[in-house]
Tab-separated table of C-alpha atoms in Angstrom:
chain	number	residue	atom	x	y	z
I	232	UNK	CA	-50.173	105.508	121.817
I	233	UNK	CA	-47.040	107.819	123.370
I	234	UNK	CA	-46.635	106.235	126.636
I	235	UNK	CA	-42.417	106.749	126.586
I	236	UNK	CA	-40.325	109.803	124.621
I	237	UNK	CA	-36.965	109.922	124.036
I	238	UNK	CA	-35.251	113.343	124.375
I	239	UNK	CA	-31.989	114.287	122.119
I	240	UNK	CA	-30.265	117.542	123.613
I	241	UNK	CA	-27.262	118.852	124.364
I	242	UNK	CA	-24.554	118.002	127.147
I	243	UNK	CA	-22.557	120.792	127.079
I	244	UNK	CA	-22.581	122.827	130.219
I	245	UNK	CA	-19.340	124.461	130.926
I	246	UNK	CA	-16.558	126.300	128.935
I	247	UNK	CA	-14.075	127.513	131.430
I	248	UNK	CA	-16.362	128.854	134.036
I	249	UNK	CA	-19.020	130.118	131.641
I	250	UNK	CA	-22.010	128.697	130.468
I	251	UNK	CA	-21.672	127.555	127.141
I	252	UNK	CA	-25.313	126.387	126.023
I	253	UNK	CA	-28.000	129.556	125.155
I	254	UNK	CA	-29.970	130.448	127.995
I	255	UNK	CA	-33.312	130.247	125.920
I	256	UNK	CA	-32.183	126.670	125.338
I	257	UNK	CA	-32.064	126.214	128.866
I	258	UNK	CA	-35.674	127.565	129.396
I	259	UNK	CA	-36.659	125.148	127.034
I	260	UNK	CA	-35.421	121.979	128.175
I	261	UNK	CA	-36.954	122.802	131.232
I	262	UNK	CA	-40.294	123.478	130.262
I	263	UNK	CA	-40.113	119.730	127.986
I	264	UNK	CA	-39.311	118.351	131.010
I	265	UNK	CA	-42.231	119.741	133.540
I	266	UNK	CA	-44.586	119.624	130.604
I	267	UNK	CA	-43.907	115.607	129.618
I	268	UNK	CA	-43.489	114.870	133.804
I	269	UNK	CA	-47.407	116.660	134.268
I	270	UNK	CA	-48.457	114.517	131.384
I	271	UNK	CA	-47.338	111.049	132.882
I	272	UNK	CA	-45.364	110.706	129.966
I	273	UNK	CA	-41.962	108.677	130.523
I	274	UNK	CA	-38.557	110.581	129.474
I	275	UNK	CA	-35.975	108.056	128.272
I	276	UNK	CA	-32.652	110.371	127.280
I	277	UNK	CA	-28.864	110.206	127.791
I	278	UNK	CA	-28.403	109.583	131.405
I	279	UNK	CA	-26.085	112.723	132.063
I	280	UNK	CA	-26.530	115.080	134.627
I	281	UNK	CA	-24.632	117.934	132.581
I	282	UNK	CA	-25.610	121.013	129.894
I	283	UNK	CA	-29.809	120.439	128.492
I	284	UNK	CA	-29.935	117.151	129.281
I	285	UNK	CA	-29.490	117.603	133.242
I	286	UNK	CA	-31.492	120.310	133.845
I	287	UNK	CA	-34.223	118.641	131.514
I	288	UNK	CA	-33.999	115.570	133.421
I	289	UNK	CA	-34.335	117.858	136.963
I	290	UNK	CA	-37.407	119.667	136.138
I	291	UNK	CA	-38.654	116.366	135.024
I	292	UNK	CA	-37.912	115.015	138.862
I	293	UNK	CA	-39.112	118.047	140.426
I	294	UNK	CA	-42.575	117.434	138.599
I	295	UNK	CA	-42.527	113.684	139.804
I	296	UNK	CA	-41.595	112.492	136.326
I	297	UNK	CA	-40.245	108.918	135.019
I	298	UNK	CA	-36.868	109.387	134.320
I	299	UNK	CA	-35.102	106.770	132.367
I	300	UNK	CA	-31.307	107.139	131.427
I	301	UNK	CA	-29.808	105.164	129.012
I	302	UNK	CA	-25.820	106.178	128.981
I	303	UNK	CA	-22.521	105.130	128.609
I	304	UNK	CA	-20.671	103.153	131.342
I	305	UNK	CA	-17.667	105.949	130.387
I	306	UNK	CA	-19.835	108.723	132.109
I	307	UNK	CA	-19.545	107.060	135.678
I	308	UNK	CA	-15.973	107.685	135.036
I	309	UNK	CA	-16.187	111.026	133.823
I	310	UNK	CA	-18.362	111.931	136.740
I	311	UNK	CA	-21.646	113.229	134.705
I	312	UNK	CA	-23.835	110.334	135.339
I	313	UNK	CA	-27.078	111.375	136.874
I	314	UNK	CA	-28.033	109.035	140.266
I	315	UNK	CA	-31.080	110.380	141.433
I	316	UNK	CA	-32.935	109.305	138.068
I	317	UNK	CA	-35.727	106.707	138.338
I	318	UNK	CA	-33.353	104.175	136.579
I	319	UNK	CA	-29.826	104.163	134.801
I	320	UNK	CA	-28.625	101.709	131.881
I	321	UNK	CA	-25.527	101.420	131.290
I	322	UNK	CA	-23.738	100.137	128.289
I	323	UNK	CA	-20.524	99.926	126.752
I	324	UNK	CA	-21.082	101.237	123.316
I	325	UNK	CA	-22.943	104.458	121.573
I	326	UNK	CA	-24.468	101.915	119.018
I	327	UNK	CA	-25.970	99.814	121.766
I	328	UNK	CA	-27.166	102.737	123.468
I	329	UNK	CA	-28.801	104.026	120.084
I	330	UNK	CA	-30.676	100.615	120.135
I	331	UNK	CA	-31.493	101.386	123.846
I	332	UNK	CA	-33.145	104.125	123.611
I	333	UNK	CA	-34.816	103.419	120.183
I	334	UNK	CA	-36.261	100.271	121.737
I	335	UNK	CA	-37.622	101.940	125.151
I	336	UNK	CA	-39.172	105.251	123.364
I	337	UNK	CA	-42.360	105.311	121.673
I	338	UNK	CA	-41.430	109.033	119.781
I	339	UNK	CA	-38.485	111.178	119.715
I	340	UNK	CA	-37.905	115.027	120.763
I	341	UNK	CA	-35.207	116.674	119.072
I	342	UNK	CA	-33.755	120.052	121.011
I	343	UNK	CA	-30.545	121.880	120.334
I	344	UNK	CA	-27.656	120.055	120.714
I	345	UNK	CA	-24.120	118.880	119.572
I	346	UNK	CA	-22.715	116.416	117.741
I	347	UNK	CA	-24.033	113.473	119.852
I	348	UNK	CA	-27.537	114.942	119.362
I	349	UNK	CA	-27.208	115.036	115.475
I	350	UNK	CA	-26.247	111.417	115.371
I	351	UNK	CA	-28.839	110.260	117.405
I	352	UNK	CA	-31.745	112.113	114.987
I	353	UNK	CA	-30.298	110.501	111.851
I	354	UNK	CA	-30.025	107.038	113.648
I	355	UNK	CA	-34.177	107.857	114.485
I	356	UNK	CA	-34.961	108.599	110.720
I	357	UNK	CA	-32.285	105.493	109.071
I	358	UNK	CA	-33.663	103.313	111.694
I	359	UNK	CA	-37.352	104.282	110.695
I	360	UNK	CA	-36.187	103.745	107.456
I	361	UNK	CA	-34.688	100.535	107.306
I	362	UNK	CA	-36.700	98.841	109.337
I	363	UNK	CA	-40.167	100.206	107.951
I	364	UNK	CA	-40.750	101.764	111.383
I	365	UNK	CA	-42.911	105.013	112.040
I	366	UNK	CA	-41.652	106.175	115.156
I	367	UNK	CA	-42.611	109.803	115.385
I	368	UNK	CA	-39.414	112.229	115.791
I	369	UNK	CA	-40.552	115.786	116.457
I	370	UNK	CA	-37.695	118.627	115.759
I	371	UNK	CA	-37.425	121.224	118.096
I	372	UNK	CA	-36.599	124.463	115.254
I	373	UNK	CA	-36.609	126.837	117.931
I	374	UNK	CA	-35.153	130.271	116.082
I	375	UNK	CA	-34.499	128.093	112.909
I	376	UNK	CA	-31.649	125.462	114.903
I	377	UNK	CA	-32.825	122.677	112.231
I	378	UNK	CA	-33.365	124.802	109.235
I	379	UNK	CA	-29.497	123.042	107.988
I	380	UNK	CA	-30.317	119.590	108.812
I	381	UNK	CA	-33.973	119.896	107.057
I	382	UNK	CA	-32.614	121.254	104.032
I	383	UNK	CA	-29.617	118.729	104.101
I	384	UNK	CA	-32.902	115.858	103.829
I	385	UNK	CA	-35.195	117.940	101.016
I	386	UNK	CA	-31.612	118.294	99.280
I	387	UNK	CA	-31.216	114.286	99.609
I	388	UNK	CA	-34.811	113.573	98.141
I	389	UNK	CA	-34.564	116.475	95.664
I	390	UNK	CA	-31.617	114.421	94.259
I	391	UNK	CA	-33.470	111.390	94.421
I	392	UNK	CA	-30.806	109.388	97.371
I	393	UNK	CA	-33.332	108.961	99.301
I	394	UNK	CA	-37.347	108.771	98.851
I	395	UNK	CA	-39.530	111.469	100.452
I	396	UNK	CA	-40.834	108.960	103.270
I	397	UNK	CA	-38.151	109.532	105.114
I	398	UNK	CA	-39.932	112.616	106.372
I	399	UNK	CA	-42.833	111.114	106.652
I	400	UNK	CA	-42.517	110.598	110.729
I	401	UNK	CA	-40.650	113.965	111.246
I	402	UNK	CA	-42.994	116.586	112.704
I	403	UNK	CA	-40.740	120.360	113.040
I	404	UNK	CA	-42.044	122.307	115.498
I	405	UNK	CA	-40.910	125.696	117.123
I	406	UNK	CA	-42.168	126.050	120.253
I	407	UNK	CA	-42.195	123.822	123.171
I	408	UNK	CA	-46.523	124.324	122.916
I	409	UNK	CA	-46.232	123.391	119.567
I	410	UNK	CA	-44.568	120.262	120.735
I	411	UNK	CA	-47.088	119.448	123.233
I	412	UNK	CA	-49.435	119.834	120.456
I	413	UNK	CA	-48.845	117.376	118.296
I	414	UNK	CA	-48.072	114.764	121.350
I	415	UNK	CA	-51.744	115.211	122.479
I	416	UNK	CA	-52.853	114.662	119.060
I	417	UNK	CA	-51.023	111.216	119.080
I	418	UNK	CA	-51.936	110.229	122.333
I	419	UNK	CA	-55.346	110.409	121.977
């Protein structure tokens, strides 16, 4: 049963004084967060108050969501930490916040995001992986954003590095209704 989800997305908010993240993007981490809040489903993610994850994390609040951060102790310094979350960890490492979050979440939700974002699905699948594990990680292909990264895996099983289980607990969506979809299916 899905009691806790971990959301991956992007921390990017400002370029200058622009926005840098897509606006749709936006809309979209919103509507995870309202839609996971109304369900009574806790949102364990990356403890920032910046770019997706911030604004994911507010609509969350504003729907009297859970909201667990797990996020580096560097972000207090940086002055991104979110403090009106339900609870903050802190750690000192991105591999002990990988465990962190893997750990508290019972699936994953993959938006658009950076660098940090792409790590943290690969850790999801490996982790799965090596530790026979079937933690559900549900990509968020909004306008084909994962269509790279998907190929990049049926390229790796095609070529026989890796076995075609590792797919096995990836569910792509492309909508944030297909999402809920499949999270009501595994709920109930």
């Amino acid at each position: 049963m899905i009691k806790s989800v971990c959301i991956f997305c992007g921390s990017s908010s400002l370029e200058g004084k622009k926005v840098s993240f897509n606006k749709e993007h936006e809309k979209i981490a919103k509507k995870i967060g309202k839609e996971l809040a109304l369900r009574k489903i806790k949102i364990i993610y990356g403890g920032a108050k910046v770019g997706l994850m911030g604004l994911m994390a507010n609509e969350a609040l504003k729907n009297k969501g859970e909201v667990i951060g797990v996020a580096l102790k560097s972000f207090k310094k940086w002055n991104i930490l979110h403090k009106k979350i339900t609870k903050i960890y802190l750690v000192n490492t991105l591999q002990k916040r990988k465990e962190l979050m893997y750990k508290k979440s019972d699936a994953f939700i993959a938006l658009p995001g950076g660098i940090g974002t792409i790590d943290e699905v690969f850790e999801v699948i490996a982790t799965n992986i090596l530790t026979k594990s079937n933690k559900l990680l549900i990509l968020l292909n909004y306008k084909r954003f994962w269509d790279k990264l998907i190929n990049l895996l049926d390229t790796n099983i095609k070529q026989k590095y890796s076995k075609k289980e590792i797919k096995d607990n990836i569910k792509v969506a492309t909508t944030v209704t297909k999402i809920i979809k499949i999270l009501d299916k595994e709920i109930s």
